[in-house]
CSV table of C-alpha atoms in Angstrom, one decimal:
chain,number,residue,atom,x,y,z
V,1,UNK,CA,-18.2,-14.8,-99.2
V,2,UNK,CA,-16.5,-14.9,-95.8
V,3,UNK,CA,-12.9,-15.0,-94.8
V,4,UNK,CA,-11.2,-18.4,-94.5
V,5,UNK,CA,-10.5,-18.9,-90.9
V,6,UNK,CA,-6.8,-19.3,-89.9
V,7,UNK,CA,-5.6,-20.6,-86.5
V,8,UNK,CA,-4.5,-17.4,-84.6
V,9,UNK,CA,-1.4,-19.3,-83.4
V,10,UNK,CA,-0.2,-19.4,-87.0
V,11,UNK,CA,-0.7,-15.7,-87.7
V,12,UNK,CA,2.5,-13.6,-88.1
V,13,UNK,CA,1.4,-10.7,-85.8
V,14,UNK,CA,4.9,-9.3,-86.1
V,15,UNK,CA,3.9,-8.2,-89.6
V,16,UNK,CA,1.1,-6.1,-88.1
V,17,UNK,CA,3.5,-4.7,-85.5
V,18,UNK,CA,5.8,-3.5,-88.3
V,19,UNK,CA,2.9,-1.9,-90.3
V,20,UNK,CA,1.5,0.2,-87.4
V,21,UNK,CA,2.6,2.9,-85.0
V,22,UNK,CA,0.5,1.7,-82.0
V,23,UNK,CA,1.2,-1.0,-79.5
V,24,UNK,CA,0.7,-4.6,-80.4
V,25,UNK,CA,0.6,-7.4,-77.7
V,26,UNK,CA,-0.1,-11.1,-77.5
V,27,UNK,CA,-0.9,-13.3,-74.5
V,28,UNK,CA,2.1,-13.7,-72.2
V,29,UNK,CA,3.4,-10.2,-72.8
V,30,UNK,CA,3.2,-7.8,-69.8
V,31,UNK,CA,1.4,-5.1,-71.7
V,32,UNK,CA,-1.3,-7.5,-73.0
V,33,UNK,CA,-3.5,-7.6,-69.8
V,34,UNK,CA,-3.6,-3.8,-69.5
V,35,UNK,CA,-4.7,-3.4,-73.1
V,36,UNK,CA,-7.5,-6.0,-73.2
V,37,UNK,CA,-9.0,-5.5,-69.7
V,38,UNK,CA,-12.6,-4.2,-69.9
V,39,UNK,CA,-14.5,-2.2,-67.3
V,40,UNK,CA,-16.6,-5.3,-66.5
V,41,UNK,CA,-13.9,-7.5,-65.0
V,42,UNK,CA,-16.2,-10.5,-65.1
V,43,UNK,CA,-16.0,-10.7,-68.9
V,44,UNK,CA,-12.9,-12.7,-70.0
V,45,UNK,CA,-11.5,-10.7,-72.9
V,46,UNK,CA,-8.6,-12.8,-74.2
V,47,UNK,CA,-8.0,-12.2,-77.9
V,48,UNK,CA,-5.2,-13.8,-79.9
V,49,UNK,CA,-3.7,-10.3,-80.2
V,50,UNK,CA,-4.5,-6.7,-79.4
V,51,UNK,CA,-3.5,-3.6,-81.2
V,52,UNK,CA,-3.8,-0.2,-79.5
V,53,UNK,CA,-4.2,1.9,-82.6
V,54,UNK,CA,-2.3,5.2,-82.6
V,55,UNK,CA,-4.4,6.7,-85.4
V,56,UNK,CA,-7.0,5.9,-88.1
V,57,UNK,CA,-4.3,4.5,-90.4
V,58,UNK,CA,-3.4,1.9,-87.8
V,59,UNK,CA,-7.0,0.8,-87.8
V,60,UNK,CA,-6.9,0.5,-91.6
V,61,UNK,CA,-3.8,-1.6,-91.4
V,62,UNK,CA,-5.3,-3.9,-88.8
V,63,UNK,CA,-8.4,-4.6,-90.7
V,64,UNK,CA,-6.5,-5.2,-94.0
V,65,UNK,CA,-4.1,-7.5,-92.1
V,66,UNK,CA,-7.0,-9.4,-90.6
V,67,UNK,CA,-8.5,-10.0,-94.0
V,68,UNK,CA,-5.2,-11.2,-95.5
V,69,UNK,CA,-4.7,-13.7,-92.7
V,70,UNK,CA,-8.2,-15.0,-92.2
V,71,UNK,CA,-8.8,-13.3,-88.8
V,72,UNK,CA,-11.9,-11.5,-87.5
V,73,UNK,CA,-11.6,-8.2,-85.8
V,74,UNK,CA,-13.5,-6.7,-82.8
V,75,UNK,CA,-13.2,-3.0,-81.7
V,76,UNK,CA,-12.9,-1.8,-78.2
V,77,UNK,CA,-12.9,1.9,-77.3
V,78,UNK,CA,-13.0,2.5,-73.5
V,79,UNK,CA,-13.8,-1.1,-72.4
V,80,UNK,CA,-17.5,-0.9,-71.6
V,81,UNK,CA,-19.9,-3.4,-73.0
V,82,UNK,CA,-17.6,-6.3,-74.1
V,83,UNK,CA,-18.9,-9.7,-75.1
V,84,UNK,CA,-16.4,-12.5,-74.5
V,85,UNK,CA,-17.6,-14.6,-77.5
V,86,UNK,CA,-16.9,-11.7,-79.8
V,87,UNK,CA,-13.4,-10.9,-78.7
V,88,UNK,CA,-11.4,-14.0,-79.4
V,89,UNK,CA,-9.2,-13.1,-82.4
V,90,UNK,CA,-7.8,-9.6,-83.2
V,91,UNK,CA,-8.9,-6.9,-80.8
V,92,UNK,CA,-8.4,-3.3,-81.9
V,93,UNK,CA,-8.6,-0.7,-79.2
V,94,UNK,CA,-9.0,3.0,-80.1
V,95,UNK,CA,-8.4,4.4,-76.6
V,96,UNK,CA,-5.5,6.5,-77.9
V,97,UNK,CA,-7.6,8.4,-80.4
V,98,UNK,CA,-8.3,11.2,-77.9
V,99,UNK,CA,-9.0,14.3,-80.1
V,100,UNK,CA,-11.6,16.8,-78.8
V,101,UNK,CA,-12.6,19.9,-80.6
V,102,UNK,CA,-15.5,22.2,-79.7
V,103,UNK,CA,-17.1,24.5,-82.2
V,104,UNK,CA,-19.0,26.9,-79.9
V,105,UNK,CA,-20.4,29.3,-82.5
V,106,UNK,CA,-21.9,26.5,-84.5
V,107,UNK,CA,-22.7,24.4,-81.4
V,108,UNK,CA,-21.1,21.1,-82.3
V,109,UNK,CA,-18.1,18.9,-81.2
V,110,UNK,CA,-15.7,16.4,-82.7
V,111,UNK,CA,-14.3,13.6,-80.6
V,112,UNK,CA,-11.9,10.7,-81.2
V,113,UNK,CA,-13.0,7.1,-80.6
V,114,UNK,CA,-11.1,6.9,-77.3
V,115,UNK,CA,-12.7,9.9,-75.7
V,116,UNK,CA,-15.0,9.6,-72.7
V,117,UNK,CA,-17.8,12.0,-72.2
V,118,UNK,CA,-16.2,13.9,-69.3
V,119,UNK,CA,-13.7,15.6,-71.7
V,120,UNK,CA,-16.4,16.9,-73.9
V,121,UNK,CA,-18.6,17.9,-71.0
V,122,UNK,CA,-15.8,20.0,-69.5
V,123,UNK,CA,-14.7,21.4,-72.8
V,124,UNK,CA,-18.2,22.5,-73.8
V,125,UNK,CA,-19.2,23.9,-70.4
V,126,UNK,CA,-17.5,27.3,-70.7
V,127,UNK,CA,-19.8,28.0,-73.7
V,128,UNK,CA,-23.0,27.0,-71.9
V,129,UNK,CA,-23.2,23.9,-74.1
V,130,UNK,CA,-23.6,20.2,-73.2
V,131,UNK,CA,-23.5,16.9,-75.1
V,132,UNK,CA,-26.2,14.2,-74.8
V,133,UNK,CA,-23.9,12.3,-72.6
V,134,UNK,CA,-24.6,9.0,-70.7
V,135,UNK,CA,-25.6,8.4,-67.1
V,136,UNK,CA,-21.9,8.6,-66.2
V,137,UNK,CA,-19.3,10.7,-68.0
V,138,UNK,CA,-16.7,8.0,-67.6
V,139,UNK,CA,-18.3,6.1,-70.5
V,140,UNK,CA,-16.8,6.3,-73.9
V,141,UNK,CA,-18.6,8.4,-76.5
V,142,UNK,CA,-18.5,6.0,-79.5
V,143,UNK,CA,-19.8,2.8,-78.0
V,144,UNK,CA,-22.5,4.7,-76.1
V,145,UNK,CA,-23.6,6.7,-79.2
V,146,UNK,CA,-23.5,3.9,-81.8
V,147,UNK,CA,-25.7,1.9,-79.4
V,148,UNK,CA,-28.3,4.7,-79.4
V,149,UNK,CA,-27.2,6.8,-76.5
V,150,UNK,CA,-30.0,6.9,-73.8
V,151,UNK,CA,-28.9,9.6,-71.4
V,152,UNK,CA,-30.3,11.5,-68.5
V,153,UNK,CA,-32.0,14.2,-70.7
V,154,UNK,CA,-33.5,11.7,-73.2
V,155,UNK,CA,-37.1,12.8,-72.7
V,156,UNK,CA,-36.2,16.4,-73.6
V,157,UNK,CA,-33.6,16.0,-76.3
V,158,UNK,CA,-33.9,12.4,-77.6
V,159,UNK,CA,-31.1,10.0,-78.2
V,160,UNK,CA,-27.4,10.8,-78.8
V,161,UNK,CA,-27.7,9.3,-82.3
V,162,UNK,CA,-30.3,11.9,-83.2
V,163,UNK,CA,-27.5,14.6,-82.9
V,164,UNK,CA,-24.8,12.9,-84.9
V,165,UNK,CA,-23.5,14.9,-87.8
V,166,UNK,CA,-20.8,12.6,-89.2
V,167,UNK,CA,-18.9,9.4,-88.3
V,168,UNK,CA,-15.4,8.4,-89.6
V,169,UNK,CA,-15.1,4.7,-89.7
V,170,UNK,CA,-12.9,1.9,-91.0
V,171,UNK,CA,-15.3,-0.5,-92.6
V,172,UNK,CA,-14.7,-4.3,-92.9
V,173,UNK,CA,-13.2,-3.9,-96.3
V,174,UNK,CA,-10.4,-1.9,-94.8
V,175,UNK,CA,-11.3,1.5,-96.1
V,176,UNK,CA,-11.5,4.7,-94.0
V,177,UNK,CA,-14.8,6.4,-94.8
V,178,UNK,CA,-16.8,9.5,-93.7
V,179,UNK,CA,-20.5,8.7,-93.2
V,180,UNK,CA,-23.0,11.6,-93.2
V,181,UNK,CA,-26.7,11.9,-94.2
V,182,UNK,CA,-25.4,12.5,-97.8
V,183,UNK,CA,-22.1,10.6,-97.9
V,184,UNK,CA,-22.7,6.8,-97.6
V,185,UNK,CA,-26.2,7.3,-96.1
V,186,UNK,CA,-26.7,3.6,-95.8
V,187,UNK,CA,-23.6,3.4,-93.6
V,188,UNK,CA,-24.7,6.5,-91.6
V,189,UNK,CA,-28.0,4.7,-90.9
V,190,UNK,CA,-26.3,1.5,-89.8
V,191,UNK,CA,-23.6,3.0,-87.6
V,192,UNK,CA,-26.2,4.9,-85.5
V,193,UNK,CA,-27.7,2.0,-83.6
V,194,UNK,CA,-25.8,-1.1,-84.7
V,195,UNK,CA,-22.7,-0.5,-82.6
V,196,UNK,CA,-19.6,-2.2,-84.1
V,197,UNK,CA,-21.4,-4.4,-86.7
V,198,UNK,CA,-20.2,-2.3,-89.8
V,199,UNK,CA,-16.9,-0.9,-88.8
V,200,UNK,CA,-14.4,0.5,-86.3
V,201,UNK,CA,-15.2,4.1,-85.6
V,202,UNK,CA,-12.2,6.5,-85.4
V,203,UNK,CA,-14.0,9.8,-84.8
V,204,UNK,CA,-17.5,11.2,-84.4
V,205,UNK,CA,-19.1,14.6,-84.8
V,206,UNK,CA,-22.3,15.6,-83.0
V,207,UNK,CA,-24.4,18.6,-82.1
V,208,UNK,CA,-24.4,20.0,-78.6
V,209,UNK,CA,-27.4,21.5,-76.8
V,210,UNK,CA,-27.7,24.8,-74.9
V,211,UNK,CA,-27.9,23.5,-71.4
V,212,UNK,CA,-25.4,25.2,-69.0
V,213,UNK,CA,-27.4,24.0,-65.9
V,214,UNK,CA,-30.1,21.5,-64.9
V,215,UNK,CA,-32.2,20.9,-61.8
V,216,UNK,CA,-31.8,17.4,-60.6
V,217,UNK,CA,-29.9,14.7,-58.8
V,218,UNK,CA,-30.8,11.7,-56.6
V,219,UNK,CA,-33.3,11.5,-53.8
V,220,UNK,CA,-32.9,8.6,-51.5
V,221,UNK,CA,-35.4,6.7,-49.4
V,222,UNK,CA,-35.3,3.7,-47.0
V,223,UNK,CA,-36.0,0.4,-48.7
V,224,UNK,CA,-38.9,-0.2,-46.4
V,225,UNK,CA,-40.7,2.7,-48.1
V,226,UNK,CA,-40.1,1.4,-51.6
V,227,UNK,CA,-43.7,0.2,-52.3
V,228,UNK,CA,-45.2,3.6,-51.5
V,229,UNK,CA,-42.5,5.5,-53.2
V,230,UNK,CA,-42.7,3.5,-56.4
V,231,UNK,CA,-46.4,3.9,-56.4
V,232,UNK,CA,-46.0,7.6,-56.1
V,233,UNK,CA,-43.3,7.7,-58.8
V,234,UNK,CA,-45.6,5.9,-61.2
V,235,UNK,CA,-48.4,8.4,-60.8
V,236,UNK,CA,-46.1,11.4,-60.8
V,237,UNK,CA,-44.0,10.4,-63.8
V,238,UNK,CA,-47.1,9.7,-65.8
V,239,UNK,CA,-47.8,13.5,-65.7
V,240,UNK,CA,-44.2,14.7,-66.0
V,241,UNK,CA,-43.6,17.0,-69.0
V,242,UNK,CA,-40.8,16.3,-71.5
V,243,UNK,CA,-38.5,18.7,-69.6
V,244,UNK,CA,-38.2,16.0,-67.0
V,245,UNK,CA,-36.4,12.6,-67.3
V,246,UNK,CA,-36.6,10.2,-64.4
V,247,UNK,CA,-35.9,6.7,-63.2
V,248,UNK,CA,-35.8,4.9,-59.9
V,249,UNK,CA,-33.3,2.3,-58.6
V,250,UNK,CA,-33.4,-0.2,-55.8
V,251,UNK,CA,-29.9,-0.4,-54.5
V,252,UNK,CA,-27.9,-2.5,-52.0
V,253,UNK,CA,-24.7,-0.7,-51.8
V,254,UNK,CA,-21.8,-2.2,-49.9
V,255,UNK,CA,-20.0,-0.6,-46.9
V,256,UNK,CA,-17.0,0.9,-48.7
V,257,UNK,CA,-15.2,4.1,-49.3
V,258,UNK,CA,-17.2,6.6,-51.2
V,259,UNK,CA,-20.6,5.2,-50.2
V,260,UNK,CA,-22.4,7.5,-47.6
V,261,UNK,CA,-22.9,5.6,-44.4
V,262,UNK,CA,-26.7,6.1,-44.4
V,263,UNK,CA,-26.9,4.3,-47.7
V,264,UNK,CA,-24.4,1.4,-47.1
V,265,UNK,CA,-25.3,-2.1,-46.1
V,266,UNK,CA,-29.1,-1.7,-46.6
V,267,UNK,CA,-31.8,-1.6,-49.2
V,268,UNK,CA,-32.4,1.9,-50.4
V,269,UNK,CA,-34.4,3.4,-53.2
V,270,UNK,CA,-33.1,6.3,-55.3
V,271,UNK,CA,-35.3,8.5,-57.5
V,272,UNK,CA,-33.2,10.1,-60.3
V,273,UNK,CA,-34.4,13.3,-61.9
V,274,UNK,CA,-33.2,15.8,-64.5
V,275,UNK,CA,-35.2,18.9,-65.3
V,276,UNK,CA,-34.0,20.9,-68.3
V,277,UNK,CA,-36.2,24.0,-67.7
V,278,UNK,CA,-36.0,26.6,-64.9
V,279,UNK,CA,-34.9,25.5,-61.5
V,280,UNK,CA,-38.0,27.0,-60.0
V,281,UNK,CA,-40.3,25.0,-62.2
V,282,UNK,CA,-38.2,21.8,-61.8
V,283,UNK,CA,-38.5,22.1,-58.0
V,284,UNK,CA,-42.3,22.6,-58.2
V,285,UNK,CA,-42.6,19.4,-60.2
V,286,UNK,CA,-40.4,17.4,-57.9
V,287,UNK,CA,-42.2,18.4,-54.7
V,288,UNK,CA,-44.5,15.4,-55.0
V,289,UNK,CA,-41.6,13.0,-54.8
V,290,UNK,CA,-40.1,14.8,-51.8
V,291,UNK,CA,-43.4,14.2,-50.1
V,292,UNK,CA,-43.6,10.5,-50.9
V,293,UNK,CA,-41.9,9.3,-47.8
V,294,UNK,CA,-39.2,10.3,-45.3
V,295,UNK,CA,-36.0,11.2,-47.2
V,296,UNK,CA,-32.6,9.8,-46.2
V,297,UNK,CA,-30.5,11.9,-48.5
V,298,UNK,CA,-31.5,14.7,-50.9
V,299,UNK,CA,-29.0,15.6,-53.7
V,300,UNK,CA,-31.6,17.2,-56.0
V,301,UNK,CA,-30.8,20.9,-56.7
V,302,UNK,CA,-29.9,23.4,-59.3
V,303,UNK,CA,-26.5,22.4,-60.7
V,304,UNK,CA,-24.1,23.0,-63.6
V,305,UNK,CA,-24.2,20.4,-66.3
V,306,UNK,CA,-20.7,19.3,-65.2
V,307,UNK,CA,-22.4,17.7,-62.2
V,308,UNK,CA,-24.5,15.4,-64.3
V,309,UNK,CA,-23.0,12.3,-62.8
V,310,UNK,CA,-24.7,13.1,-59.5
V,311,UNK,CA,-28.0,12.0,-61.0
V,312,UNK,CA,-27.3,8.3,-61.5
V,313,UNK,CA,-24.3,8.0,-59.2
V,314,UNK,CA,-22.9,5.1,-61.2
V,315,UNK,CA,-19.6,3.5,-60.1
V,316,UNK,CA,-16.4,4.6,-61.6
V,317,UNK,CA,-14.1,1.7,-60.8
V,318,UNK,CA,-13.9,-1.5,-62.9
V,319,UNK,CA,-16.2,-4.1,-61.4
V,320,UNK,CA,-16.9,-7.8,-62.0
V,321,UNK,CA,-20.6,-7.3,-62.9
V,322,UNK,CA,-23.4,-9.5,-64.1
V,323,UNK,CA,-25.9,-7.5,-66.1
V,324,UNK,CA,-29.3,-8.2,-67.5
V,325,UNK,CA,-32.2,-6.2,-68.8
V,326,UNK,CA,-35.1,-5.6,-71.2
V,327,UNK,CA,-37.6,-2.9,-72.2
V,328,UNK,CA,-41.1,-2.7,-70.9
V,329,UNK,CA,-44.3,-1.7,-72.8
V,330,UNK,CA,-45.9,-0.6,-69.5
V,331,UNK,CA,-45.2,-0.5,-65.7
V,332,UNK,CA,-48.5,-0.8,-63.9
V,333,UNK,CA,-49.0,-1.4,-60.2
V,334,UNK,CA,-49.0,-5.2,-60.9
V,335,UNK,CA,-45.5,-4.9,-62.5
V,336,UNK,CA,-44.2,-2.9,-59.5
V,337,UNK,CA,-45.6,-5.6,-57.2
V,338,UNK,CA,-43.9,-8.4,-59.2
V,339,UNK,CA,-40.6,-6.5,-59.1
V,340,UNK,CA,-40.8,-5.9,-55.4
V,341,UNK,CA,-41.7,-9.5,-54.7
V,342,UNK,CA,-38.1,-10.4,-55.7
V,343,UNK,CA,-36.2,-7.2,-54.9
V,344,UNK,CA,-38.1,-5.4,-52.2
V,345,UNK,CA,-37.8,-4.9,-48.4
V,346,UNK,CA,-37.1,-8.0,-46.3
V,347,UNK,CA,-35.7,-10.0,-49.2
V,348,UNK,CA,-32.1,-11.2,-49.7
V,349,UNK,CA,-31.7,-10.0,-53.3
V,350,UNK,CA,-28.2,-10.5,-54.6
V,351,UNK,CA,-28.5,-7.6,-57.0
V,352,UNK,CA,-26.7,-4.3,-56.4
V,353,UNK,CA,-29.0,-2.3,-58.7
V,354,UNK,CA,-32.5,-2.8,-60.2
V,355,UNK,CA,-33.5,0.2,-62.2
V,356,UNK,CA,-36.6,1.2,-64.1
V,357,UNK,CA,-36.2,4.2,-66.3
V,358,UNK,CA,-39.1,6.1,-67.9
V,359,UNK,CA,-38.8,6.6,-71.6
V,360,UNK,CA,-41.1,8.5,-74.0
V,361,UNK,CA,-41.0,12.1,-74.9
V,362,UNK,CA,-38.4,13.1,-77.4
V,363,UNK,CA,-36.9,9.6,-77.0
V,364,UNK,CA,-39.9,8.1,-78.7
V,365,UNK,CA,-39.7,10.4,-81.8
V,366,UNK,CA,-37.4,9.4,-84.7
V,367,UNK,CA,-34.6,11.8,-85.4
V,368,UNK,CA,-34.2,13.9,-88.5
V,369,UNK,CA,-32.3,11.1,-90.2
V,370,UNK,CA,-33.4,7.4,-90.0
V,371,UNK,CA,-31.2,5.1,-87.9
V,372,UNK,CA,-30.8,1.5,-86.9
V,373,UNK,CA,-32.5,1.9,-83.6
V,374,UNK,CA,-35.7,-0.1,-83.2
V,375,UNK,CA,-36.8,0.6,-79.6
V,376,UNK,CA,-38.5,3.9,-79.9
V,377,UNK,CA,-41.9,2.5,-78.8
V,378,UNK,CA,-40.6,1.2,-75.4
V,379,UNK,CA,-42.2,2.9,-72.4
V,380,UNK,CA,-39.6,1.9,-69.8
V,381,UNK,CA,-36.2,0.2,-69.6
V,382,UNK,CA,-35.3,-2.4,-67.0
V,383,UNK,CA,-31.7,-2.9,-65.9
V,384,UNK,CA,-30.4,-5.4,-63.4
V,385,UNK,CA,-26.8,-5.3,-62.1
V,386,UNK,CA,-25.2,-7.7,-59.6
V,387,UNK,CA,-21.7,-8.8,-58.6
V,388,UNK,CA,-20.8,-11.8,-60.8
V,389,UNK,CA,-19.1,-13.7,-57.9
V,390,UNK,CA,-22.2,-13.7,-55.7
V,391,UNK,CA,-23.8,-17.2,-55.8
V,392,UNK,CA,-27.3,-17.2,-57.4
V,393,UNK,CA,-27.0,-13.8,-59.0
V,394,UNK,CA,-27.7,-15.0,-62.5
V,395,UNK,CA,-30.7,-17.2,-61.5
V,396,UNK,CA,-32.2,-14.4,-59.5
V,397,UNK,CA,-31.9,-12.0,-62.4
V,398,UNK,CA,-33.5,-14.5,-64.7
V,399,UNK,CA,-36.4,-14.8,-62.1
V,400,UNK,CA,-36.8,-11.0,-62.3
V,401,UNK,CA,-37.0,-11.1,-66.0
V,402,UNK,CA,-39.5,-14.0,-65.9
V,403,UNK,CA,-41.7,-12.0,-63.4
V,404,UNK,CA,-41.6,-9.0,-65.6
V,405,UNK,CA,-42.4,-10.9,-68.8
V,406,UNK,CA,-46.1,-9.9,-69.0
V,407,UNK,CA,-45.0,-6.3,-69.5
V,408,UNK,CA,-41.9,-6.8,-71.7
V,409,UNK,CA,-42.5,-5.4,-75.2
V,410,UNK,CA,-40.5,-4.1,-78.1
V,411,UNK,CA,-36.8,-4.6,-79.0
V,412,UNK,CA,-33.9,-4.4,-76.5
V,413,UNK,CA,-31.8,-1.4,-76.2
V,414,UNK,CA,-28.5,-2.1,-78.1
V,415,UNK,CA,-26.4,-0.8,-75.2
V,416,UNK,CA,-28.3,-3.0,-72.8
V,417,UNK,CA,-27.6,-6.3,-74.6
V,418,UNK,CA,-25.1,-8.6,-73.0
V,419,UNK,CA,-25.0,-11.7,-75.3
V,420,UNK,CA,-24.9,-12.1,-79.1
V,421,UNK,CA,-28.4,-13.5,-79.1
V,422,UNK,CA,-29.7,-10.5,-77.2
V,423,UNK,CA,-27.9,-8.3,-79.7
V,424,UNK,CA,-30.0,-9.5,-82.6
V,425,UNK,CA,-33.2,-9.0,-80.5
V,426,UNK,CA,-32.5,-5.3,-80.5
V,427,UNK,CA,-33.7,-5.0,-84.1
V,428,UNK,CA,-36.9,-5.6,-86.1
V,429,UNK,CA,-36.8,-7.6,-89.3
V,430,UNK,CA,-36.8,-4.6,-91.6
V,431,UNK,CA,-33.8,-3.1,-89.8
V,432,UNK,CA,-32.0,-6.4,-89.7
V,433,UNK,CA,-32.5,-6.8,-93.5
V,434,UNK,CA,-31.1,-3.4,-94.1
V,435,UNK,CA,-28.1,-4.1,-91.8
V,436,UNK,CA,-27.4,-7.3,-93.7
V,437,UNK,CA,-27.4,-5.5,-97.0
V,438,UNK,CA,-25.1,-2.8,-95.7
V,439,UNK,CA,-22.7,-5.5,-94.3
V,440,UNK,CA,-22.5,-7.1,-97.7
V,441,UNK,CA,-21.5,-3.7,-99.2
V,442,UNK,CA,-18.9,-2.7,-96.6
V,443,UNK,CA,-17.8,-6.0,-95.1
V,444,UNK,CA,-18.3,-8.5,-97.9
V,445,UNK,CA,-15.7,-11.0,-96.4
V,446,UNK,CA,-17.1,-10.9,-92.8
V,447,UNK,CA,-13.9,-9.5,-91.2
V,448,UNK,CA,-15.8,-7.8,-88.4
V,449,UNK,CA,-16.6,-10.3,-85.7
V,450,UNK,CA,-19.7,-8.4,-84.3
V,451,UNK,CA,-21.2,-8.3,-87.8
V,452,UNK,CA,-21.4,-12.1,-87.7
V,453,UNK,CA,-24.5,-11.9,-85.5
V,454,UNK,CA,-26.4,-10.8,-88.6
V,455,UNK,CA,-25.6,-14.1,-90.4
């Protein structure tokens, strides 16, 4: 069965306010905008009400309240990755759940659902430990990890979901559960890869890796040299051992504070690189890329793991972005030519970033425990990011995806899906069937909005 829908205007949200410790807001209240605003300012998140949960019990109360009043619930942790169509009724934010505990002797960590990677990176660093964090440590742990968790060391250590020990979650039936490989294993499977389909995560526990330092960063070239550099990158990365993870990005950065003058207002190409072995060996392997063309800026060096953000140099500030992407089964010379025909030198591309990331290595191997992640066989990922207000940005992104269609293969990365339709495309039929069975068990009345994409 599914919940009987009720007009949000008729719902007594004061009842939820009385049942919870956290902050409740509805449209028109001053605190509402601050609570619902996502990182991507182009996505209009306007739910009928928002609850900033103070603790896990607040989440329980919110889900049970929604079931009683015919509402559907959507979680939001740190505001990355929202979909406007899935945030129309009751939004529950977990940004106040900020617990961080490091267990250095056993090598694992526990984090609340509102924690971003930076707090764990800094807390683990004194022990020489590191999490499998994202390309920027300003991203929340829960959304990133439940979507798979493709990070800058993925070819060495695999995905973040492969290191998860336990997840505490309020499922759609309003019960707080602890999912592990032996406790609710079906839920443990589903939560690692299916994002918020099965519940609202309140805390997560995961293993750390012994990685006090890395050799890496970004190496920048003039956009005019992009064809030759990409050709060299293709040959070089094909031989790269699993200790190396790499990507390249075509960038058109604006002239603004924080952007080095030699990179602003022009097309540049950044080669990103992380080597998890010795700095000497990492430098030897990277020599071929340094010789590919004249270098504008070289930020590749031996660094502490706390400097991991220097690899992808992603923006920190909220941005009105348009995003698109897919996975590629291959990236031959013909694919590089097709990409450059729309984004290369001499062209007025409206995209800020067009990234191709090499996968494979440990990424391609399933973790110890099965998960709802169906993209292990992808060889590369493609990500396109533009400013939403720029005319033609969506049509241009669609043209890039059409041009790359001959090499698209496999299922989308859950964290690189931007519409409900793309979300479903992240899973094969066997995984979808398993997710649907799990949803019937833990959310029989369809309280969770995101789970509705399985219908």
